[in-house]
Amino acid sequence: MRHFGHVSPTVRKDLFHQEPAEFTGASPARTLAAALGATLYSPATRPQLARDIRKQAGRGVVSMVLCLEDSISDGDVAGAEENLVRQFAELDTDDDELPLLFIRVRAPEQIPDLVRRLGGAAHRLSGFVLPKFNESSGSAFLDAVAQAEAVAGHSRLYAMPVLETPDLLHLETRVETLAGISRTVNSHRERVLALRLGVTDFCSAYGLRRTPDMTAYDVQIVAGVIADVVNVLSRADGTGFTVTGPVWEYFRRQQRLFKPQLRRSPFLAEGVEELRTALIEHDLDGLLREIELDRANGLLGKTCIHPAHVTPVHALSVVSHEEFCDAEDILRPERGGGGVMRSAYTNKMNEVKPHRAWALRTMQRAEVFGVAKEEVGFVDLLTAGLQV
């Protein structure tokens, strides 16, 4: 699979200076963590789940979570598990290219049990999403994933812990909670693909809910937790993990208090102002701003609960030609001794040693999301993705 693989080769050639690379579930964990992109969540109760998965794959989705936790009621868990077993059996009947598939469970014992029940279809499974993760629960969850891998004879089942518990949010317990999470995920480093943020649960602890006019970073108590998670768990010194962006909850027009956050000029230049209007009407201008803030704050990828959110996440994940040129210049072998240079676009300073970690991360993103041509912008990428 590849990002923008649902777009025709001709269109991709027009869009990309460097096209997104292909990857599979067997690709290195470093590649998969960067390639998760917009991870689309779906309740495991959906009766046509296999068909839905194939449909979303055709729309550019490369990772999905099939949820047995908060998205379904307590009384539906047993039926949802049975449905998953049926749907995976259906997915195993052909050779369709599918997204990376993860199951979000409630308890550790579900993990090996589900893998046993999936049987041969378990090879379609990439791993598990582990809710309410902290040091006290985390080891049992991660041990269960290892046990399930042995049951399945799978080359690797990955884990994606969700950081969402009140002890992470509360100031008096945050430091020790983060330290405990760090100890736990580092002891299973080869298995932890990425860390996910449960911002809805963070808000719940204080009776908060952000509006479509507000990003997660406008809710200061949430922004503080995100900053501390990145500080401890996503350092660029080789010890960090990929941390993914929080869910955007809105997909229908809401009453607005503030002006739209999406500039008109990029859409006018491309002659697609009606696309800007549609994005605003579906409250996606706030999503776009939050995606940009995610990346500025060290997050990569995003939890999504609606297919309309996928293409904007992927379009904004493509490396611009300017970013690529800067990263390429910074990483040239002859620059190993450091120094400062004017950027290729002659609009900024590139300082080799301080900007090296940024350049390495940019090249990692360029590998999986591609590099846009010099004249290609976000609007072009978004339009191409939405037209399929």
Coordinates of C-alpha atoms in Angstrom, one line a residue:
M1 CA 0.0 0.0 0.0
R2 CA 1.0 3.6 -0.3
H3 CA -0.4 7.0 0.6
F4 CA -2.3 8.5 -2.4
G5 CA -2.2 5.0 -3.9
H6 CA -5.9 5.5 -4.7
V7 CA -5.0 8.4 -7.0
S8 CA -4.1 7.5 -10.6
P9 CA -0.4 7.3 -11.4
T10 CA -0.8 10.1 -13.9
V11 CA -2.2 12.5 -11.3
R12 CA 0.5 11.4 -8.7
K13 CA 3.2 12.2 -11.3
D14 CA 1.8 15.7 -11.7
L15 CA 1.6 16.2 -7.9
F16 CA 4.8 14.7 -6.5
H17 CA 8.5 15.6 -6.8
Q18 CA 9.1 12.3 -4.9
E19 CA 6.1 10.0 -4.7
P20 CA 5.1 8.2 -1.5
A21 CA 6.9 4.9 -1.1
E22 CA 5.1 1.6 -0.9
F23 CA 5.0 -0.3 2.4
T24 CA 3.4 -3.4 3.8
G25 CA 2.6 -4.7 7.3
A26 CA 6.0 -6.4 7.2
S27 CA 7.9 -3.0 6.7
P28 CA 10.1 -1.8 9.5
A29 CA 8.3 -0.4 12.6
R30 CA 9.9 3.0 12.0
T31 CA 8.3 3.2 8.6
L32 CA 4.9 2.0 9.8
A33 CA 4.8 4.4 12.7
A34 CA 5.4 7.3 10.3
A35 CA 3.0 6.0 7.7
L36 CA -0.1 5.5 10.0
G37 CA -1.5 8.8 8.8
A38 CA -5.2 9.3 9.5
T39 CA -6.1 6.2 11.6
L40 CA -9.9 5.7 11.1
Y41 CA -11.8 4.2 14.0
S42 CA -14.9 2.1 13.5
P43 CA -17.2 0.3 16.0
A44 CA -16.6 -3.4 15.8
T45 CA -20.4 -3.9 15.8
R46 CA -20.9 -2.7 12.2
P47 CA -22.6 -5.5 10.3
Q48 CA -20.8 -4.8 7.0
L49 CA -17.4 -4.1 8.5
A50 CA -15.4 -6.1 5.9
R51 CA -17.1 -4.2 3.1
D52 CA -16.5 -0.9 4.9
I53 CA -12.8 -1.7 5.3
R54 CA -12.4 -2.5 1.6
K55 CA -14.4 0.7 0.7
Q56 CA -12.1 2.9 2.9
A57 CA -9.0 1.3 1.5
G58 CA -10.2 2.4 -1.9
R59 CA -10.5 6.0 -0.5
G60 CA -6.9 6.1 0.7
V61 CA -7.2 4.9 4.3
V62 CA -4.0 3.0 5.3
S63 CA -4.7 2.3 9.0
M64 CA -8.0 1.4 10.9
V65 CA -8.9 0.6 14.4
L66 CA -11.9 -1.7 15.0
C67 CA -13.2 -0.7 18.4
L68 CA -14.5 -2.9 21.2
E69 CA -14.1 -0.2 23.9
D70 CA -15.7 3.2 24.3
S71 CA -17.5 3.3 20.9
I72 CA -19.8 0.4 21.8
S73 CA -22.0 -0.3 24.9
D74 CA -21.0 -2.8 27.6
G75 CA -23.8 -5.1 26.5
D76 CA -22.6 -5.3 22.9
V77 CA -19.0 -6.6 23.6
A78 CA -19.7 -10.3 23.1
G79 CA -21.6 -9.7 19.9
A80 CA -19.0 -7.3 18.6
E81 CA -16.3 -9.9 19.2
E82 CA -18.3 -12.5 17.2
N83 CA -18.8 -10.0 14.5
L84 CA -15.1 -9.3 14.2
V85 CA -14.4 -13.1 13.8
R86 CA -16.9 -13.3 11.0
Q87 CA -15.7 -10.1 9.3
F88 CA -12.0 -11.2 9.4
A89 CA -13.0 -14.5 7.9
E90 CA -14.7 -12.6 5.1
L91 CA -11.6 -10.4 4.6
D92 CA -9.5 -13.5 4.3
T93 CA -11.3 -14.8 1.3
D94 CA -9.5 -12.7 -1.2
D95 CA -6.2 -10.9 -1.9
D96 CA -7.5 -7.3 -1.6
E97 CA -5.0 -4.8 -0.4
L98 CA -6.2 -3.8 3.1
P99 CA -5.3 -1.1 5.6
L100 CA -3.2 -1.9 8.6
L101 CA -5.9 -3.3 11.0
F102 CA -5.8 -2.9 14.8
I103 CA -8.4 -4.0 17.4
R104 CA -9.1 -1.8 20.4
V105 CA -9.8 -4.0 23.3
R106 CA -11.0 -3.5 26.9
A107 CA -9.0 -6.0 28.8
P108 CA -5.7 -8.0 28.3
E109 CA -7.4 -11.4 28.3
Q110 CA -9.4 -10.4 25.2
I111 CA -6.2 -10.2 23.1
P112 CA -5.0 -13.9 22.9
D113 CA -8.6 -15.0 23.0
L114 CA -9.5 -13.0 19.9
V115 CA -6.4 -14.2 18.0
R116 CA -7.3 -17.8 18.8
R117 CA -10.8 -17.2 17.5
L118 CA -9.6 -15.4 14.4
G119 CA -7.6 -18.5 13.4
G120 CA -5.9 -18.2 10.0
A121 CA -7.5 -14.8 9.4
A122 CA -5.3 -13.4 12.2
H123 CA -2.6 -12.7 9.5
R124 CA -4.8 -9.8 8.4
L125 CA -4.3 -8.2 11.9
S126 CA -1.5 -5.7 12.6
G127 CA -2.0 -5.4 16.3
F128 CA -4.0 -4.0 19.2
V129 CA -4.9 -0.6 20.6
L130 CA -4.5 -0.6 24.4
P131 CA -6.9 1.7 26.3
K132 CA -6.4 3.5 29.7
F133 CA -2.6 2.7 29.5
N134 CA -0.4 3.3 32.5
E135 CA 2.3 1.4 34.3
S136 CA 0.0 -0.7 36.4
S137 CA -2.1 -1.9 33.4
G138 CA 0.5 -1.7 30.6
S139 CA 2.6 -4.7 31.3
A140 CA -0.4 -7.1 31.3
F141 CA -1.6 -5.6 28.0
L142 CA 1.8 -5.9 26.4
D143 CA 2.4 -9.4 27.7
A144 CA -1.0 -10.4 26.3
V145 CA 0.0 -9.1 22.8
A146 CA 3.2 -11.1 23.0
Q147 CA 1.2 -14.2 24.0
A148 CA -1.2 -13.6 21.1
E149 CA 1.7 -13.3 18.6
A150 CA 2.9 -16.7 19.8
V151 CA -0.6 -18.2 19.4
A152 CA -0.9 -16.8 15.8
G153 CA 2.6 -17.6 14.7
H154 CA 2.5 -14.0 13.5
S155 CA 5.8 -12.3 12.5
R156 CA 4.8 -9.3 14.6
L157 CA 1.7 -8.0 16.4
Y158 CA 2.1 -4.3 17.4
A159 CA 0.7 -2.4 20.3
M160 CA -0.6 1.2 20.3
P161 CA -1.2 2.3 23.9
V162 CA -3.7 5.1 24.5
L163 CA -2.6 7.6 27.1
E164 CA -5.9 8.9 28.6
T165 CA -6.0 8.2 32.3
P166 CA -6.7 10.9 35.0
D167 CA -3.4 10.2 36.7
L168 CA -1.7 11.5 33.6
L169 CA -3.8 14.6 33.6
H170 CA -3.6 15.5 37.3
L171 CA -0.6 17.6 38.1
E172 CA 0.3 15.9 41.3
T173 CA 0.6 12.4 39.7
R174 CA 1.7 13.4 36.1
V175 CA 5.4 13.1 36.5
E176 CA 5.4 9.7 38.1
T177 CA 2.7 8.5 35.7
L178 CA 4.8 9.5 32.7
A179 CA 7.9 7.9 34.2
G180 CA 6.0 4.7 34.7
I181 CA 4.6 4.7 31.2
S182 CA 8.1 5.4 29.9
R183 CA 9.5 2.4 31.8
T184 CA 6.8 0.1 30.5
V185 CA 6.9 1.0 26.8
N186 CA 10.7 1.0 26.8
S187 CA 10.7 -2.5 28.2
H188 CA 8.6 -3.6 25.2
R189 CA 10.1 -1.1 22.7
E190 CA 10.2 -3.5 19.7
R191 CA 6.4 -4.0 20.1
V192 CA 5.2 -0.5 20.7
L193 CA 4.4 1.1 17.3
A194 CA 3.0 4.4 18.4
L195 CA 1.4 6.2 21.4
R196 CA -2.0 7.6 21.0
L197 CA -3.6 10.5 23.0
G198 CA -7.1 10.2 24.5
V199 CA -7.9 13.9 24.6
T200 CA -11.7 13.3 24.9
D201 CA -11.0 11.5 28.2
F202 CA -8.7 14.3 29.3
C203 CA -11.5 16.8 28.8
S204 CA -14.0 14.5 30.5
A205 CA -12.0 14.5 33.7
Y206 CA -12.8 18.3 34.0
G207 CA -16.2 18.3 32.4
L208 CA -14.8 20.1 29.3
R209 CA -15.5 19.7 25.5
R210 CA -13.9 21.9 22.9
T211 CA -16.0 23.5 20.3
P212 CA -15.4 23.4 16.5
D213 CA -13.8 26.8 16.8
M214 CA -11.2 25.5 19.3
T215 CA -8.3 23.1 18.8
A216 CA -6.9 20.8 21.5
Y217 CA -4.2 23.4 21.9
D218 CA -6.7 26.1 22.9
V219 CA -7.7 24.0 25.9
Q220 CA -4.8 24.8 28.1
I221 CA -5.1 21.9 30.5
V222 CA -5.0 19.5 27.5
A223 CA -2.2 21.4 25.7
G224 CA -0.1 21.1 28.9
V225 CA -0.5 17.3 29.0
I226 CA 0.3 17.0 25.3
A227 CA 3.5 19.0 25.8
D228 CA 4.6 16.8 28.7
V229 CA 3.9 13.6 26.8
V230 CA 6.0 14.8 23.9
N231 CA 8.7 16.0 26.4
V232 CA 9.1 12.6 28.0
L233 CA 8.1 10.1 25.3
S234 CA 8.9 11.6 21.9
R235 CA 12.4 13.0 22.1
A236 CA 14.5 13.2 19.0
D237 CA 17.5 11.6 20.6
G238 CA 16.7 8.0 19.6
T239 CA 14.7 7.2 22.7
G240 CA 11.4 8.7 21.5
F241 CA 8.2 7.1 20.2
T242 CA 5.8 8.4 17.5
V243 CA 2.9 10.2 19.3
T244 CA -0.2 10.6 17.2
G245 CA -2.6 13.6 17.2
P246 CA -5.9 13.7 19.1
V247 CA -9.3 13.0 17.5
W248 CA -11.4 15.7 15.9
E249 CA -14.9 15.2 17.0
Y250 CA -16.9 17.3 14.5
F251 CA -18.2 16.5 11.0
R252 CA -21.4 18.4 10.6
R253 CA -21.9 22.2 10.5
Q254 CA -22.3 23.8 13.9
Q255 CA -23.2 27.3 14.9
R256 CA -20.2 29.5 14.8
L257 CA -18.9 32.2 17.2
F258 CA -15.7 33.0 15.3
K259 CA -14.7 33.6 11.7
P260 CA -13.5 30.7 9.6
Q261 CA -9.8 29.9 10.1
L262 CA -9.2 29.0 6.5
R263 CA -7.6 31.6 4.2
R264 CA -9.4 32.3 0.9
S265 CA -6.4 33.1 -1.3
P266 CA -5.0 29.5 -1.8
F267 CA -8.4 28.3 -3.0
L268 CA -9.0 31.3 -5.2
A269 CA -5.6 30.7 -6.9
E270 CA -6.6 27.2 -7.8
G271 CA -10.2 28.1 -8.8
V272 CA -11.8 25.9 -6.2
E273 CA -13.3 28.3 -3.7
E274 CA -16.3 26.0 -3.5
L275 CA -14.0 23.5 -1.8
R276 CA -13.2 26.0 0.9
T277 CA -16.9 26.7 1.4
A278 CA -17.5 22.9 1.8
L279 CA -14.7 22.5 4.3
I280 CA -16.0 25.4 6.4
E281 CA -19.5 24.1 6.3
H282 CA -18.4 20.8 7.7
D283 CA -16.2 22.4 10.4
L284 CA -13.0 21.1 8.8
D285 CA -11.2 24.4 8.9
G286 CA -10.7 23.8 12.6
L287 CA -9.4 20.3 11.8
L288 CA -6.9 21.7 9.4
R289 CA -5.6 24.1 11.9
E290 CA -5.3 21.4 14.5
I291 CA -3.3 19.2 12.1
E292 CA -0.8 21.9 11.6
L293 CA -0.5 22.4 15.4
D294 CA -0.1 18.7 15.9
R295 CA 3.0 18.7 13.7
A296 CA 4.3 21.9 15.2
N297 CA 4.1 20.3 18.6
G298 CA 5.8 17.0 17.6
L299 CA 2.8 14.8 16.8
L300 CA 2.5 12.7 13.6
G301 CA -0.7 11.1 12.3
K302 CA -4.2 11.5 13.8
T303 CA -7.1 9.6 15.3
C304 CA -10.1 10.0 13.0
I305 CA -13.8 9.1 13.5
H306 CA -15.1 10.1 10.1
P307 CA -13.9 9.3 6.6
A308 CA -14.1 13.0 5.7
H309 CA -11.2 13.7 8.0
V310 CA -8.7 11.3 6.3
T311 CA -7.8 13.2 3.1
P312 CA -7.1 16.5 4.9
V313 CA -4.8 14.7 7.3
H314 CA -2.9 13.1 4.5
A315 CA -2.8 16.2 2.3
L316 CA -1.2 18.2 5.2
S317 CA 1.3 15.4 5.9
V318 CA 2.9 15.6 2.5
V319 CA 6.3 17.3 2.7
S320 CA 6.5 20.5 0.8
H321 CA 9.2 21.1 -1.8
E322 CA 10.6 23.9 0.3
E323 CA 10.8 21.6 3.4
F324 CA 12.5 18.9 1.4
C325 CA 15.1 21.3 0.0
D326 CA 15.9 22.6 3.5
A327 CA 16.2 19.0 4.9
E328 CA 18.3 17.8 2.0
D329 CA 20.7 20.7 2.4
I330 CA 21.0 20.3 6.2
L331 CA 21.8 16.5 5.8
R332 CA 24.4 16.8 3.1
P333 CA 27.5 14.8 4.2
E334 CA 29.8 17.8 3.7
R335 CA 27.7 19.7 6.3
G336 CA 28.7 17.2 9.0
G337 CA 30.8 19.8 10.8
G338 CA 27.9 22.2 11.2
G339 CA 27.5 25.8 10.1
V340 CA 24.8 28.1 8.9
M341 CA 23.5 28.6 5.4
R342 CA 20.8 30.5 3.5
S343 CA 17.9 28.2 2.5
A344 CA 17.5 27.3 -1.2
Y345 CA 14.3 29.4 -1.2
T346 CA 16.4 32.3 0.2
N347 CA 13.8 33.0 2.9
K348 CA 15.3 31.5 6.1
M349 CA 18.4 30.4 7.9
N350 CA 19.3 26.7 8.1
E351 CA 21.6 25.9 11.0
V352 CA 23.0 22.4 10.4
K353 CA 23.4 21.0 14.0
P354 CA 20.2 22.4 15.6
H355 CA 18.0 21.6 12.6
R356 CA 19.4 18.2 12.0
A357 CA 16.8 16.3 14.1
W358 CA 14.0 18.2 12.3
A359 CA 15.6 17.3 8.9
L360 CA 15.7 13.6 9.8
R361 CA 12.1 13.6 10.8
T362 CA 11.1 15.5 7.6
M363 CA 12.9 12.9 5.5
Q364 CA 11.1 10.1 7.3
R365 CA 7.8 11.8 6.5
A366 CA 8.9 12.4 2.9
E367 CA 9.5 8.7 2.5
V368 CA 5.9 7.7 3.3
F369 CA 3.9 10.7 2.3
G370 CA 6.0 12.0 -0.5
V371 CA 7.3 15.4 -1.5
A372 CA 5.1 17.8 -3.4
K373 CA 6.3 19.5 -6.6
E374 CA 7.5 23.1 -6.2
E375 CA 4.2 24.6 -7.5
V376 CA 1.9 22.1 -5.8
G377 CA 0.3 23.1 -2.5
F378 CA -2.2 21.7 0.0
V379 CA -5.2 22.6 -2.0
D380 CA -4.0 20.6 -5.0
L381 CA -3.3 17.5 -2.9
L382 CA -6.6 17.8 -1.1
T383 CA -8.5 18.2 -4.3
A384 CA -6.8 15.2 -5.9
G385 CA -7.6 13.0 -2.9
L386 CA -11.2 14.1 -2.7
Q387 CA -11.9 13.5 -6.4
V388 CA -11.4 9.8 -6.2

